[in-house]
Coordinates of C-alpha atoms and ligand atoms in Angstrom, one line a residue:
X1 CA 0.0 0.0 0.0
X2 CA 1.7 3.2 -1.1
X3 CA 2.4 5.9 1.5
X4 CA 1.0 8.5 -1.0
X5 CA -2.6 8.9 -2.3
X6 CA -2.3 11.9 -4.6
X7 CA 0.8 12.8 -6.7
X8 CA 1.6 15.6 -9.0
X9 CA 4.4 14.9 -11.6
X10 CA 5.7 18.0 -13.4
X11 CA 7.1 16.9 -16.7
X12 CA 5.6 14.3 -19.2
X13 CA 8.8 13.1 -20.7
X14 CA 10.4 9.7 -20.4
X15 CA 10.8 9.8 -16.6
X16 CA 7.6 11.5 -15.7
X17 CA 5.3 9.3 -17.7
X18 CA 7.0 6.1 -16.4
X19 CA 6.5 7.3 -12.7
X20 CA 3.0 8.2 -13.5
X21 CA 2.1 4.8 -15.0
X22 CA 4.1 3.0 -12.1
X23 CA 2.1 4.8 -9.5
X24 CA -1.2 4.6 -11.3
X25 CA -0.9 1.0 -11.6
X26 CA -0.5 1.0 -7.8
X27 CA -3.8 2.7 -7.2
X28 CA -2.3 6.2 -6.7
X29 CA -4.2 9.2 -8.2
X30 CA -1.7 11.0 -10.5
X31 CA -1.8 14.2 -12.3
X32 CA 0.9 15.1 -14.8
X33 CA 1.5 18.6 -16.1
X34 CA 3.5 18.9 -19.3
X35 CA 4.6 22.3 -20.5
X36 CA 4.6 21.2 -24.3
X37 CA 1.4 20.9 -26.2
X38 CA 0.4 17.6 -27.7
X39 CA 2.1 18.4 -31.0
X40 CA 5.5 19.1 -29.4
X41 CA 8.5 18.0 -31.3
X42 CA 10.0 15.2 -29.3
X43 CA 13.2 14.7 -31.2
X44 CA 14.5 11.8 -33.3
X45 CA 15.4 8.7 -31.5
X46 CA 17.2 7.1 -28.6
X47 CA 18.7 4.0 -27.6
X48 CA 17.1 1.9 -24.9
X49 CA 19.9 -0.2 -23.2
X50 CA 18.6 -3.5 -21.5
X51 CA 18.5 -2.0 -18.1
X52 CA 15.9 0.4 -19.4
X53 CA 14.0 -2.3 -21.1
X54 CA 13.9 -4.2 -17.8
X55 CA 12.6 -1.1 -15.9
X56 CA 10.1 -0.5 -18.7
X57 CA 8.9 -4.2 -18.2
X58 CA 7.7 -3.1 -14.7
X59 CA 5.2 -0.9 -16.3
X60 CA 4.3 -3.6 -19.0
X61 CA 5.6 -1.7 -22.1
X62 CA 8.9 -3.6 -22.9
X63 CA 7.4 -5.7 -25.7
X64 CA 5.6 -2.7 -27.2
X65 CA 9.0 -0.9 -27.4
X66 CA 10.6 -3.8 -29.0
X67 CA 7.9 -4.2 -31.5
X68 CA 8.4 -0.7 -32.9
X69 CA 12.1 -0.3 -32.2
X70 CA 15.3 -1.7 -33.7
X71 CA 16.9 -4.3 -31.3
X72 CA 20.6 -5.0 -31.7
X73 CA 23.6 -6.4 -29.8
X74 CA 27.2 -5.2 -30.4
X75 CA 28.4 -1.6 -30.8
X76 CA 30.3 -1.4 -34.0
X77 CA 33.2 1.0 -34.5
X78 CA 34.0 2.5 -38.0
X79 CA 37.1 4.2 -39.1
X80 CA 36.5 7.8 -40.5
X81 CA 36.0 6.4 -43.9
X82 CA 33.1 4.3 -42.6
X83 CA 34.9 0.9 -42.6
X84 CA 34.2 -1.4 -39.7
X85 CA 37.3 -1.9 -37.6
X86 CA 35.8 -3.5 -34.4
X87 CA 32.6 -4.6 -32.9
X88 CA 32.2 -4.5 -29.0
X89 CA 30.1 -7.4 -27.9
X90 CA 27.5 -6.5 -25.2
X91 CA 28.6 -7.2 -21.6
X92 CA 27.2 -10.1 -19.7
X93 CA 24.9 -8.8 -17.2
X94 CA 21.6 -9.3 -15.4
X95 CA 19.2 -7.7 -17.9
X96 CA 19.3 -10.2 -20.7
X97 CA 18.7 -9.8 -24.3
X98 CA 18.3 -7.8 -26.6
X99 CA 21.1 -5.6 -25.1
X100 CA 19.8 -2.5 -27.0
X101 CA 16.7 -1.4 -28.6
X102 CA 16.8 2.0 -30.7
X103 CA 13.5 3.6 -31.0
X104 CA 11.8 6.7 -32.4
X105 CA 11.2 9.3 -29.5
X106 CA 7.6 10.1 -30.6
X107 CA 6.7 6.4 -30.6
X108 CA 8.3 5.9 -27.2
X109 CA 6.5 8.8 -25.8
X110 CA 3.1 7.6 -27.3
X111 CA 3.8 4.1 -25.5
X112 CA 4.4 5.7 -22.3
X113 CA 1.6 8.1 -22.5
X114 CA -0.8 5.4 -23.3
X115 CA 0.4 3.3 -20.4
X116 CA 0.0 6.2 -18.0
X117 CA -3.5 6.9 -19.3
X118 CA -4.4 3.2 -19.1
X119 CA -3.4 3.5 -15.4
X120 CA -5.9 6.2 -14.8
X121 CA -3.3 9.1 -14.9
X122 CA -4.7 12.5 -15.9
X123 CA -2.2 14.3 -18.3
X124 CA -2.5 18.0 -18.7
X125 CA -0.5 19.6 -21.7
X126 CA 0.4 23.2 -22.0
X127 CA 0.6 23.5 -18.1
X128 CA 3.0 23.9 -15.3
X129 CA 3.1 24.6 -11.7
X130 CA 2.8 28.2 -10.9
X131 CA 3.3 28.1 -7.0
X132 CA 3.5 25.5 -4.3
X133 CA 2.8 25.9 -0.6
X134 CA 4.0 22.9 1.5
X135 CA 2.8 22.2 5.1
X136 CA 3.0 19.0 7.2
X137 CA 0.1 17.2 5.5
X138 CA 0.6 18.1 1.8
X139 CA 1.5 20.4 -1.0
X140 CA -1.0 22.9 -2.3
X141 CA -0.5 23.6 -5.9
X142 CA -1.7 26.3 -8.3
X143 CA -1.1 25.8 -11.9
X144 CA -0.4 28.0 -14.9
X145 CA -0.9 27.7 -18.5
X146 CA 2.1 27.7 -20.7
X147 CA 1.7 28.2 -24.4
X148 CA 5.3 28.1 -25.3
X149 CA 8.8 28.1 -24.0
X150 CA 9.6 31.4 -25.3
X151 CA 6.8 33.1 -23.4
X152 CA 6.5 33.0 -19.6
X153 CA 3.7 30.9 -18.0
X154 CA 0.4 32.5 -17.2
X155 CA -1.2 32.0 -13.9
X156 CA -4.3 29.9 -14.4
X157 CA -6.9 31.9 -12.3
X158 CA -9.8 29.6 -13.2
X159 CA -7.9 26.5 -11.9
X160 CA -8.7 25.7 -8.3
X161 CA -5.8 24.9 -6.0
X162 CA -5.1 21.2 -5.6
X163 CA -3.5 19.3 -2.8
X164 CA -1.0 16.5 -3.2
X165 CA 1.0 14.1 -0.9
X166 CA 4.0 14.4 -3.1
X167 CA 5.2 16.5 -6.1
X168 CA 7.8 15.1 -8.3
X169 CA 9.8 17.3 -10.9
X170 CA 10.6 15.2 -13.9
X171 CA 11.0 18.4 -15.7
X172 CA 14.3 18.0 -17.4
X173 CA 17.7 19.8 -17.4
X174 CA 16.0 23.2 -16.8
X175 CA 13.8 22.0 -14.0
X176 CA 11.9 24.7 -12.2
X177 CA 11.2 22.2 -9.4
X178 CA 14.9 21.9 -8.9
X179 CA 15.1 25.7 -8.8
X180 CA 12.2 25.6 -6.1
X181 CA 14.2 23.3 -4.0
X182 CA 17.7 24.6 -4.3
X183 CA 17.5 28.1 -5.8
X184 CA 20.3 28.7 -8.2
X185 CA 22.8 26.4 -6.4
X186 CA 22.5 23.9 -9.4
X187 CA 22.2 25.4 -12.9
X188 CA 23.0 23.7 -16.2
X189 CA 26.5 24.2 -17.4
X190 CA 27.4 24.1 -21.1
X191 CA 30.0 21.3 -21.7
X192 CA 31.7 22.9 -24.7
X193 CA 30.1 20.4 -27.1
X194 CA 26.8 20.1 -29.0
X195 CA 24.8 17.3 -30.6
X196 CA 23.5 17.5 -34.3
X197 CA 21.0 14.9 -35.2
X198 CA 20.4 14.3 -38.9
X199 CA 17.5 11.8 -40.0
X200 CA 18.4 9.9 -43.1
X201 CA 17.3 6.8 -44.9
X202 CA 18.8 3.6 -43.2
X203 CA 21.4 1.8 -45.2
X204 CA 20.5 -2.0 -45.4
X205 CA 23.7 -3.1 -43.7
X206 CA 23.3 -0.6 -40.7
X207 CA 21.8 -3.1 -38.2
X208 CA 23.5 -1.7 -35.1
X209 CA 24.7 1.6 -33.6
X210 CA 28.1 2.5 -35.4
X211 CA 30.6 4.9 -34.0
X212 CA 33.3 6.8 -35.9
X213 CA 35.7 9.5 -34.8
X214 CA 37.5 12.1 -36.9
X215 CA 39.6 14.3 -34.7
X216 CA 37.3 15.8 -32.1
X217 CA 34.1 15.0 -34.0
X218 CA 32.2 11.9 -33.3
X219 CA 29.5 10.4 -35.6
X220 CA 27.1 7.9 -34.2
X221 CA 24.7 6.1 -36.6
X222 CA 21.6 4.8 -35.1
X223 CA 19.0 2.6 -37.0
X224 CA 15.5 3.4 -35.5
X225 CA 13.4 1.5 -38.1
X226 CA 13.7 -0.6 -41.1
X227 CA 13.4 2.8 -43.1
X228 CA 15.2 5.3 -41.0
X229 CA 18.3 6.1 -39.2
X230 CA 19.9 9.1 -37.6
X231 CA 23.4 10.3 -37.5
X232 CA 24.2 11.9 -34.0
X233 CA 27.2 14.2 -34.4
X234 CA 29.0 15.4 -31.3
X235 CA 31.2 18.5 -32.1
X236 CA 33.0 21.0 -30.0
X237 CA 31.2 24.3 -30.2
X238 CA 33.3 26.9 -28.2
X239 CA 31.4 29.8 -26.8
X240 CA 28.0 28.0 -27.4
X241 CA 27.1 29.9 -30.5
X242 CA 23.6 30.3 -31.8
X243 CA 23.3 28.9 -35.3
X244 CA 20.5 29.9 -37.8
X245 CA 18.5 26.9 -38.9
X246 CA 19.1 27.7 -42.5
X247 CA 22.8 27.1 -42.1
X248 CA 22.3 23.8 -40.4
X249 CA 23.1 21.6 -43.6
X250 CA 26.3 23.6 -44.3
X251 CA 27.6 23.5 -40.8
X252 CA 27.0 19.8 -40.4
X253 CA 28.9 19.3 -43.7
X254 CA 31.9 21.4 -42.5
X255 CA 32.0 19.5 -39.2
X256 CA 32.0 16.2 -41.1
X257 CA 34.8 17.3 -43.3
X258 CA 37.2 14.7 -41.6
X259 CA 35.0 11.8 -42.7
X260 CA 35.3 10.1 -46.2
X261 CA 34.1 7.0 -48.0
X262 CA 30.6 6.0 -47.1
X263 CA 30.6 8.5 -44.3
X264 CA 31.5 11.3 -46.7
X265 CA 28.7 10.2 -49.0
X266 CA 26.2 10.5 -46.2
X267 CA 27.7 14.0 -45.3
X268 CA 27.2 15.1 -48.9
X269 CA 23.6 13.9 -48.7
X270 CA 22.9 16.4 -45.9
X271 CA 20.9 19.1 -47.6
X272 CA 17.6 19.5 -45.7
X273 CA 17.5 21.7 -42.6
X274 CA 14.2 20.3 -41.5
X275 CA 15.8 17.0 -41.0
X276 CA 18.4 18.3 -38.6
X277 CA 18.1 19.1 -34.9
X278 CA 20.9 20.9 -32.9
X279 CA 21.2 20.6 -29.0
X280 CA 24.0 22.3 -27.0
X281 CA 24.9 19.6 -24.5
X282 CA 24.4 20.9 -20.9
X283 CA 25.2 19.1 -17.5
X284 CA 23.8 19.5 -14.1
X285 CA 24.3 17.1 -11.2
X286 CA 22.7 17.5 -7.9
X287 CA 25.1 16.0 -5.3
X288 CA 22.7 16.1 -2.2
X289 CA 19.3 14.5 -1.5
X290 CA 16.9 15.0 -4.5
X291 CA 14.1 15.9 -2.2
X292 CA 12.9 18.3 0.6
X293 CA 9.9 17.3 2.6
X294 CA 7.2 16.5 0.1
X295 CA 8.9 17.7 -3.1
X296 CA 11.4 15.7 -5.1
X297 CA 13.2 15.9 -8.4
X298 CA 14.4 12.9 -10.6
X299 CA 15.8 12.1 -14.1
X300 CA 17.5 14.9 -15.9
X301 CA 16.3 17.5 -13.4
X302 CA 18.5 15.7 -10.8
X303 CA 21.3 14.3 -12.9
X304 CA 21.7 15.1 -16.6
X305 CA 24.1 13.0 -18.7
X306 CA 25.6 13.8 -22.0
X307 CA 24.6 11.0 -24.6
X308 CA 28.1 9.3 -24.5
X309 CA 26.7 6.1 -22.7
X310 CA 23.1 6.5 -24.2
X311 CA 21.9 6.0 -20.6
X312 CA 20.3 9.3 -19.6
X313 CA 16.6 8.3 -20.3
X314 CA 17.4 4.8 -19.0
X315 CA 18.3 6.4 -15.7
X316 CA 15.2 8.4 -15.7
X317 CA 13.2 5.2 -16.2
X318 CA 15.1 3.5 -13.5
X319 CA 14.6 6.5 -11.0
X320 CA 10.8 6.3 -11.9
X321 CA 10.2 2.5 -11.2
X322 CA 12.3 2.6 -8.1
X323 CA 10.6 5.7 -6.8
X324 CA 7.2 4.0 -7.2
X325 CA 8.5 0.8 -5.5
X326 CA 10.0 2.7 -2.6
X327 CA 6.7 4.6 -2.0
X328 CA 5.0 1.1 -1.8
X329 CA 7.7 -0.6 0.4
X330 CA 8.4 1.9 3.2
X331 CA 6.2 2.9 6.0
X332 CA 6.4 6.7 5.7
X333 CA 7.2 9.3 2.9
X334 CA 10.5 10.4 4.5
X335 CA 11.8 7.0 4.7
X336 CA 10.6 6.0 1.3
X337 CA 12.3 9.1 -0.3
X338 CA 15.4 8.7 1.6
X339 CA 15.8 4.9 0.8
X340 CA 15.1 5.8 -2.8
X341 CA 17.8 8.4 -3.1
X342 CA 20.3 6.2 -1.6
X343 CA 19.4 3.4 -3.8
X344 CA 19.7 5.6 -6.9
X345 CA 22.5 8.1 -6.1
X346 CA 25.7 6.2 -6.9
X347 CA 24.4 4.7 -10.1
X348 CA 23.0 7.8 -11.6
X349 CA 25.9 10.0 -10.7
X350 CA 28.4 7.4 -12.1
X351 CA 26.5 7.6 -15.4
X352 CA 26.5 11.4 -15.4
X353 CA 30.1 11.7 -14.4
X354 CA 31.3 9.0 -16.8
X355 CA 29.5 10.5 -19.7
X356 CA 30.9 13.9 -19.1
X357 CA 34.4 12.4 -18.7
X358 CA 34.1 10.6 -22.2
X359 CA 32.9 13.9 -23.8
X360 CA 35.9 15.8 -22.3
X361 CA 38.3 13.0 -23.6
X362 CA 36.8 12.9 -27.0
X363 CA 36.9 16.7 -27.4
X364 CA 40.5 16.9 -26.1
X365 CA 39.6 18.9 -22.9
X366 CA 41.6 18.7 -19.7
X367 CA 40.5 15.8 -17.4
X368 CA 40.4 16.1 -13.6
X369 CA 42.0 13.2 -11.7
X370 CA 38.6 11.7 -11.1
X371 CA 37.7 11.9 -14.8
X372 CA 41.0 10.4 -15.8
X373 CA 40.2 7.5 -13.6
X374 CA 36.8 7.0 -15.1
X375 CA 38.1 7.1 -18.7
X376 CA 40.6 4.4 -17.9
X377 CA 37.3 2.1 -17.5
X378 CA 36.3 2.8 -21.0
X379 CA 32.9 2.5 -22.5
X380 CA 33.0 -1.4 -22.3
X381 CA 34.0 -1.1 -18.6
X382 CA 31.3 1.3 -17.9
X383 CA 28.6 -0.7 -19.7
X384 CA 29.7 -3.9 -17.8
X385 CA 29.3 -2.1 -14.5
X386 CA 25.7 -0.8 -15.4
X387 CA 24.7 -4.2 -16.8
X388 CA 25.9 -6.1 -13.7
X389 CA 24.7 -3.8 -11.1
X390 CA 21.1 -4.0 -10.0
X391 CA 19.1 -0.7 -10.4
Ligands
FAD1 C1 21.6 14.4 -28.0 C2 21.1 13.5 -27.0 C3 20.9 12.1 -27.2 C4 20.6 11.2 -26.1 N1 20.4 9.9 -26.4 C5 20.1 9.1 -25.5 C6 19.9 7.6 -25.6 O1 20.3 7.2 -26.7 N2 19.6 6.9 -24.5 C7 19.2 7.4 -23.4 O2 18.9 6.6 -22.4 N3 19.4 8.9 -23.1 C8 19.7 9.5 -24.1 N4 19.7 10.9 -23.9 C9 19.3 11.4 -22.6 C10 17.8 11.5 -22.5 O3 17.2 12.3 -23.6 C11 17.4 12.3 -21.1 O4 18.3 11.7 -20.1 C12 15.9 11.9 -20.8 O5 15.1 12.5 -21.8 C13 15.6 12.5 -19.4 O6 14.2 12.1 -19.1 P1 13.4 13.0 -18.2 O7 12.1 12.5 -18.3 O8 14.3 13.2 -17.0 O9 13.5 14.6 -19.0 P2 13.0 15.0 -20.3 O10 12.9 13.9 -21.3 O11 13.8 16.2 -20.8 O12 11.4 15.5 -20.0 C14 11.3 16.6 -19.3 C15 9.7 17.1 -19.7 O13 9.4 18.1 -18.8 C16 8.8 19.0 -19.6 N5 8.9 20.4 -18.8 C17 10.1 21.1 -18.6 N6 9.9 22.1 -17.8 C18 8.5 22.1 -17.4 C19 7.8 22.8 -16.7 N7 8.3 23.9 -16.0 N8 6.5 22.5 -16.5 C20 6.1 21.4 -17.2 N9 6.7 20.6 -17.9 C21 8.0 20.9 -18.1 C22 9.5 19.1 -20.9 O14 8.7 19.7 -21.9 C23 9.6 17.6 -21.1 O15 8.6 17.0 -21.8 C24 20.1 11.8 -24.9 C25 20.1 13.2 -24.6 C26 20.6 14.0 -25.7 C27 20.6 15.5 -25.5

């Protein structure tokens, strides 16, 4: 029997919807407020490693993800000319096969949303928390409507105040719930690199994620369906410049100048700016308990990871199912939140710290002693640790 009856989740992304579904299935009344409208652009695709698939099994959606995704085993390494030079077999671990499943982000979001709604969750889009007042018995919340991220939220005068036993901020790297808890103690920092994602037709022989490095530029090719793949390009972007969308194809081709062969052919096929997204890579890691009283943060809001281990969303999903379990297993809310944080902290922070260390190594930045020790482990060592450790 969960120690909470009513929960508000801010953020209807991967983590927020998973938590909502996991709590709804336990009979908890859950509201989700999501700033983006129903037509939000959700991005291209991502990889679900098998630890994410195991956590998704807890809310009954693993098979649906596999049915629409692209399962694969080894990670393939290409040279800058696009010739395969190695294949890293997946580590043996506790989470079984397939080791990975690449999936379209909109399809993934749709699966999670349907799971939450089936579990009785109410999802309100174009909405956010305006203010919260916490007392010993609950949190009183006033909502605001939010019509777009470039304009401020507008207090929703018509909306009555609602009370919740717990408010969880799964509201991403720019989390306002994190700001409510910690002020400006934790703000996202630009890592010096950015990610370009270019959607292209999938070559028939691209059946697993393929990595290639040319100087400080990394290209990762990910098949997400029989028809489609995307190239994720990680590039140093000193000074965090703002680029015009119209320049995206030219900038991508310039950044891929060090690639040749089949990668050069793919580069030369990049002409459509509509098929390209650009994301400056930011990092924020909260190194103290992710809750105060009845308000908590999780996922990217608490520990953002650069994509170097493809584990950020996996950590958000793990956070979600373990939080729901902790609320079920412990006799009081403070004990449940404390146990959950202790269970999650080392694993999630390892992923965040290791991912940033890999970014810095690849971009030629100076490493701290701790980062130098982490990169010694390498991607296979990090993956083995994640695959062998229980979430
Ligand atoms: C380029 C790139 C590639 C990646 N590839 C992978 C990968 O292959 N595998 C993997 O596991 N991870 C990957 N990640 C990481 C992954 O995308 C994130 O870790 C994951 O999305 C975090 O989930 P979340 O639910 O915590 O936050 P998000 O997915 O960011 O969701 C937060 C939600 O909250 C909403 N929101 C924000 N502010 C408010 C507000 N004030 N009020 C209401 N709603 C709000 C947002 O609109 C959003 O829907 C990648 C990240 C990047 C940048």
